[in-house]
JSON list of C-alpha atoms in Angstrom, two decimals:
[
{"chain": "A", "resi": 1, "resn": "GLN", "atom": "CA", "xyz": [98.96, 73.13, 103.62]},
{"chain": "A", "resi": 2, "resn": "VAL", "atom": "CA", "xyz": [98.08, 76.29, 104.69]},
{"chain": "A", "resi": 3, "resn": "GLN", "atom": "CA", "xyz": [99.79, 77.77, 107.81]},
{"chain": "A", "resi": 4, "resn": "LEU", "atom": "CA", "xyz": [99.74, 81.22, 109.59]},
{"chain": "A", "resi": 5, "resn": "VAL", "atom": "CA", "xyz": [102.38, 81.82, 112.09]},
{"chain": "A", "resi": 6, "resn": "GLU", "atom": "CA", "xyz": [102.00, 85.14, 114.48]},
{"chain": "A", "resi": 7, "resn": "SER", "atom": "CA", "xyz": [104.86, 86.63, 116.54]},
{"chain": "A", "resi": 8, "resn": "GLY", "atom": "CA", "xyz": [105.58, 90.10, 118.23]},
{"chain": "A", "resi": 9, "resn": "GLY", "atom": "CA", "xyz": [103.01, 89.48, 120.93]},
{"chain": "A", "resi": 10, "resn": "GLY", "atom": "CA", "xyz": [104.64, 90.02, 124.74]},
{"chain": "A", "resi": 11, "resn": "LEU", "atom": "CA", "xyz": [104.22, 92.24, 128.05]},
{"chain": "A", "resi": 12, "resn": "VAL", "atom": "CA", "xyz": [103.68, 95.95, 127.59]},
{"chain": "A", "resi": 13, "resn": "GLN", "atom": "CA", "xyz": [102.32, 99.03, 129.77]},
{"chain": "A", "resi": 14, "resn": "PRO", "atom": "CA", "xyz": [99.11, 100.39, 129.71]},
{"chain": "A", "resi": 15, "resn": "GLY", "atom": "CA", "xyz": [99.38, 103.56, 127.08]},
{"chain": "A", "resi": 16, "resn": "GLY", "atom": "CA", "xyz": [102.15, 101.52, 125.27]},
{"chain": "A", "resi": 17, "resn": "SER", "atom": "CA", "xyz": [102.56, 100.29, 121.70]},
{"chain": "A", "resi": 18, "resn": "LEU", "atom": "CA", "xyz": [103.28, 96.55, 120.28]},
{"chain": "A", "resi": 19, "resn": "ASN", "atom": "CA", "xyz": [103.40, 95.39, 116.60]},
{"chain": "A", "resi": 20, "resn": "LEU", "atom": "CA", "xyz": [102.22, 91.62, 115.89]},
{"chain": "A", "resi": 21, "resn": "SER", "atom": "CA", "xyz": [102.77, 89.81, 112.65]},
{"chain": "A", "resi": 22, "resn": "CYS", "atom": "CA", "xyz": [101.59, 86.92, 111.00]},
{"chain": "A", "resi": 23, "resn": "ALA", "atom": "CA", "xyz": [103.68, 85.20, 108.31]},
{"chain": "A", "resi": 24, "resn": "ALA", "atom": "CA", "xyz": [101.31, 82.82, 106.06]},
{"chain": "A", "resi": 25, "resn": "SER", "atom": "CA", "xyz": [102.65, 80.09, 103.40]},
{"chain": "A", "resi": 26, "resn": "GLY", "atom": "CA", "xyz": [100.97, 77.76, 101.28]},
{"chain": "A", "resi": 27, "resn": "MET", "atom": "CA", "xyz": [98.31, 80.02, 99.93]},
{"chain": "A", "resi": 28, "resn": "ILE", "atom": "CA", "xyz": [97.61, 82.75, 97.22]},
{"chain": "A", "resi": 29, "resn": "PHE", "atom": "CA", "xyz": [98.19, 84.96, 100.35]},
{"chain": "A", "resi": 30, "resn": "SER", "atom": "CA", "xyz": [97.09, 88.58, 97.97]},
{"chain": "A", "resi": 31, "resn": "ALA", "atom": "CA", "xyz": [93.80, 86.93, 97.43]},
{"chain": "A", "resi": 32, "resn": "TRP", "atom": "CA", "xyz": [92.69, 85.92, 100.98]},
{"chain": "A", "resi": 33, "resn": "THR", "atom": "CA", "xyz": [90.92, 88.13, 103.35]},
{"chain": "A", "resi": 34, "resn": "MET", "atom": "CA", "xyz": [92.98, 88.09, 106.62]},
{"chain": "A", "resi": 35, "resn": "ALA", "atom": "CA", "xyz": [91.86, 89.14, 109.84]},
{"chain": "A", "resi": 36, "resn": "TRP", "atom": "CA", "xyz": [93.10, 89.61, 113.75]},
{"chain": "A", "resi": 37, "resn": "HIS", "atom": "CA", "xyz": [90.76, 88.07, 116.41]},
{"chain": "A", "resi": 38, "resn": "ARG", "atom": "CA", "xyz": [91.55, 88.10, 120.04]},
{"chain": "A", "resi": 39, "resn": "GLN", "atom": "CA", "xyz": [90.30, 85.54, 123.28]},
{"chain": "A", "resi": 40, "resn": "ALA", "atom": "CA", "xyz": [90.31, 86.78, 126.70]},
{"chain": "A", "resi": 41, "resn": "PRO", "atom": "CA", "xyz": [90.44, 84.60, 129.70]},
{"chain": "A", "resi": 42, "resn": "GLY", "atom": "CA", "xyz": [86.69, 83.23, 130.23]},
{"chain": "A", "resi": 43, "resn": "LYS", "atom": "CA", "xyz": [85.43, 85.49, 127.04]},
{"chain": "A", "resi": 44, "resn": "GLN", "atom": "CA", "xyz": [84.51, 84.41, 123.65]},
{"chain": "A", "resi": 45, "resn": "ARG", "atom": "CA", "xyz": [87.17, 85.04, 120.88]},
{"chain": "A", "resi": 46, "resn": "GLU", "atom": "CA", "xyz": [86.25, 88.10, 119.20]},
{"chain": "A", "resi": 47, "resn": "LEU", "atom": "CA", "xyz": [87.18, 90.20, 116.00]},
{"chain": "A", "resi": 48, "resn": "VAL", "atom": "CA", "xyz": [89.50, 92.85, 116.20]},
{"chain": "A", "resi": 49, "resn": "ALA", "atom": "CA", "xyz": [90.32, 93.60, 112.53]},
{"chain": "A", "resi": 50, "resn": "SER", "atom": "CA", "xyz": [89.96, 92.52, 109.12]},
{"chain": "A", "resi": 51, "resn": "ILE", "atom": "CA", "xyz": [91.62, 93.60, 105.49]},
{"chain": "A", "resi": 52, "resn": "THR", "atom": "CA", "xyz": [90.50, 92.14, 102.36]},
{"chain": "A", "resi": 53, "resn": "SER", "atom": "CA", "xyz": [92.65, 91.66, 99.25]},
{"chain": "A", "resi": 54, "resn": "GLY", "atom": "CA", "xyz": [91.80, 94.84, 97.77]},
{"chain": "A", "resi": 55, "resn": "GLY", "atom": "CA", "xyz": [92.81, 96.63, 101.46]},
{"chain": "A", "resi": 56, "resn": "ASN", "atom": "CA", "xyz": [89.38, 97.71, 102.60]},
{"chain": "A", "resi": 57, "resn": "THR", "atom": "CA", "xyz": [89.81, 97.37, 106.59]},
{"chain": "A", "resi": 58, "resn": "ASN", "atom": "CA", "xyz": [87.31, 96.92, 109.07]},
{"chain": "A", "resi": 59, "resn": "TYR", "atom": "CA", "xyz": [87.72, 97.12, 112.96]},
{"chain": "A", "resi": 60, "resn": "ALA", "atom": "CA", "xyz": [86.12, 96.41, 115.87]},
{"chain": "A", "resi": 61, "resn": "ASP", "atom": "CA", "xyz": [84.47, 99.64, 117.95]},
{"chain": "A", "resi": 62, "resn": "ALA", "atom": "CA", "xyz": [86.74, 98.61, 120.87]},
{"chain": "A", "resi": 63, "resn": "VAL", "atom": "CA", "xyz": [89.87, 99.29, 118.91]},
{"chain": "A", "resi": 64, "resn": "GLN", "atom": "CA", "xyz": [88.84, 101.87, 116.64]},
{"chain": "A", "resi": 65, "resn": "GLY", "atom": "CA", "xyz": [91.63, 104.57, 116.12]},
{"chain": "A", "resi": 66, "resn": "ARG", "atom": "CA", "xyz": [94.34, 102.51, 118.02]},
{"chain": "A", "resi": 67, "resn": "PHE", "atom": "CA", "xyz": [95.09, 99.59, 116.17]},
{"chain": "A", "resi": 68, "resn": "THR", "atom": "CA", "xyz": [96.06, 99.36, 112.71]},
{"chain": "A", "resi": 69, "resn": "ILE", "atom": "CA", "xyz": [95.76, 96.03, 110.53]},
{"chain": "A", "resi": 70, "resn": "SER", "atom": "CA", "xyz": [98.12, 95.86, 107.18]},
{"chain": "A", "resi": 71, "resn": "ARG", "atom": "CA", "xyz": [99.42, 93.43, 104.88]},
{"chain": "A", "resi": 72, "resn": "ASP", "atom": "CA", "xyz": [102.35, 92.97, 102.39]},
{"chain": "A", "resi": 73, "resn": "ASN", "atom": "CA", "xyz": [101.47, 90.66, 99.97]},
{"chain": "A", "resi": 74, "resn": "ALA", "atom": "CA", "xyz": [105.10, 90.40, 98.53]},
{"chain": "A", "resi": 75, "resn": "LYS", "atom": "CA", "xyz": [105.86, 89.02, 102.13]},
{"chain": "A", "resi": 76, "resn": "LYS", "atom": "CA", "xyz": [103.00, 87.13, 102.45]},
{"chain": "A", "resi": 77, "resn": "THR", "atom": "CA", "xyz": [102.49, 88.92, 105.99]},
{"chain": "A", "resi": 78, "resn": "VAL", "atom": "CA", "xyz": [99.65, 90.23, 107.95]},
{"chain": "A", "resi": 79, "resn": "TYR", "atom": "CA", "xyz": [100.19, 93.10, 110.62]},
{"chain": "A", "resi": 80, "resn": "LEU", "atom": "CA", "xyz": [98.70, 94.73, 113.56]},
{"chain": "A", "resi": 81, "resn": "GLN", "atom": "CA", "xyz": [99.76, 97.59, 114.98]},
{"chain": "A", "resi": 82, "resn": "MET", "atom": "CA", "xyz": [98.45, 98.25, 118.40]},
{"chain": "A", "resi": 83, "resn": "SER", "atom": "CA", "xyz": [99.01, 101.65, 120.03]},
{"chain": "A", "resi": 84, "resn": "SER", "atom": "CA", "xyz": [97.38, 103.31, 123.66]},
{"chain": "A", "resi": 85, "resn": "LEU", "atom": "CA", "xyz": [97.31, 99.68, 124.88]},
{"chain": "A", "resi": 86, "resn": "LYS", "atom": "CA", "xyz": [94.66, 99.18, 127.77]},
{"chain": "A", "resi": 87, "resn": "PRO", "atom": "CA", "xyz": [94.62, 96.61, 130.20]},
{"chain": "A", "resi": 88, "resn": "GLU", "atom": "CA", "xyz": [91.55, 95.35, 128.65]},
{"chain": "A", "resi": 89, "resn": "ASP", "atom": "CA", "xyz": [93.31, 94.67, 125.14]},
{"chain": "A", "resi": 90, "resn": "THR", "atom": "CA", "xyz": [95.10, 91.54, 127.27]},
{"chain": "A", "resi": 91, "resn": "ALA", "atom": "CA", "xyz": [94.34, 88.55, 125.37]},
{"chain": "A", "resi": 92, "resn": "VAL", "atom": "CA", "xyz": [95.81, 85.83, 123.15]},
{"chain": "A", "resi": 93, "resn": "TYR", "atom": "CA", "xyz": [95.56, 87.49, 119.63]},
{"chain": "A", "resi": 94, "resn": "PHE", "atom": "CA", "xyz": [94.89, 84.79, 116.27]},
{"chain": "A", "resi": 95, "resn": "CYS", "atom": "CA", "xyz": [95.80, 85.64, 112.66]},
{"chain": "A", "resi": 96, "resn": "SER", "atom": "CA", "xyz": [93.25, 84.07, 110.34]},
{"chain": "A", "resi": 97, "resn": "GLY", "atom": "CA", "xyz": [92.60, 83.88, 107.01]},
{"chain": "A", "resi": 98, "resn": "TYR", "atom": "CA", "xyz": [89.76, 83.61, 104.68]},
{"chain": "A", "resi": 99, "resn": "GLY", "atom": "CA", "xyz": [90.17, 81.91, 101.04]},
{"chain": "A", "resi": 100, "resn": "VAL", "atom": "CA", "xyz": [88.96, 78.35, 100.24]},
{"chain": "A", "resi": 101, "resn": "GLY", "atom": "CA", "xyz": [88.34, 77.42, 103.57]},
{"chain": "A", "resi": 102, "resn": "SER", "atom": "CA", "xyz": [89.61, 79.21, 107.03]},
{"chain": "A", "resi": 103, "resn": "TYR", "atom": "CA", "xyz": [92.89, 78.85, 108.78]},
{"chain": "A", "resi": 104, "resn": "TRP", "atom": "CA", "xyz": [93.86, 79.83, 112.20]},
{"chain": "A", "resi": 105, "resn": "GLY", "atom": "CA", "xyz": [97.20, 80.37, 113.91]},
{"chain": "A", "resi": 106, "resn": "GLN", "atom": "CA", "xyz": [97.94, 78.96, 117.28]},
{"chain": "A", "resi": 107, "resn": "GLY", "atom": "CA", "xyz": [97.91, 82.74, 118.68]},
{"chain": "A", "resi": 108, "resn": "THR", "atom": "CA", "xyz": [100.36, 84.90, 120.74]},
{"chain": "A", "resi": 109, "resn": "GLN", "atom": "CA", "xyz": [99.50, 86.52, 123.98]},
{"chain": "A", "resi": 110, "resn": "VAL", "atom": "CA", "xyz": [99.49, 90.08, 124.48]},
{"chain": "A", "resi": 111, "resn": "THR", "atom": "CA", "xyz": [99.27, 91.35, 128.05]},
{"chain": "A", "resi": 112, "resn": "VAL", "atom": "CA", "xyz": [98.75, 95.09, 129.21]},
{"chain": "A", "resi": 113, "resn": "SER", "atom": "CA", "xyz": [99.81, 95.33, 132.88]},
{"chain": "A", "resi": 114, "resn": "SER", "atom": "CA", "xyz": [101.83, 97.95, 134.60]}
]
């Protein structure tokens, strides 16, 4: 079955950087659109960034220029490089995949605090 496992979350100071990874299995990874969403306490889940099978990317306005989504089809992994982090980036970050249906990982906590 399809599995998505996120890693790389943690505590970082404002202005710092953090790299998230999402390892996929049970799917033809190269054919799927992948995305990162986040959900802060008391808020709705929101799209952070997405990347198509062809490598086209899309970003939320709030992270444009600070975050970079990428994928390695050979490793079946999607990445989210986050820099210039702000306290408002604090959230649980979820990886998702879209192909034959949609699938979600369990999430990884990112906390930006001094």
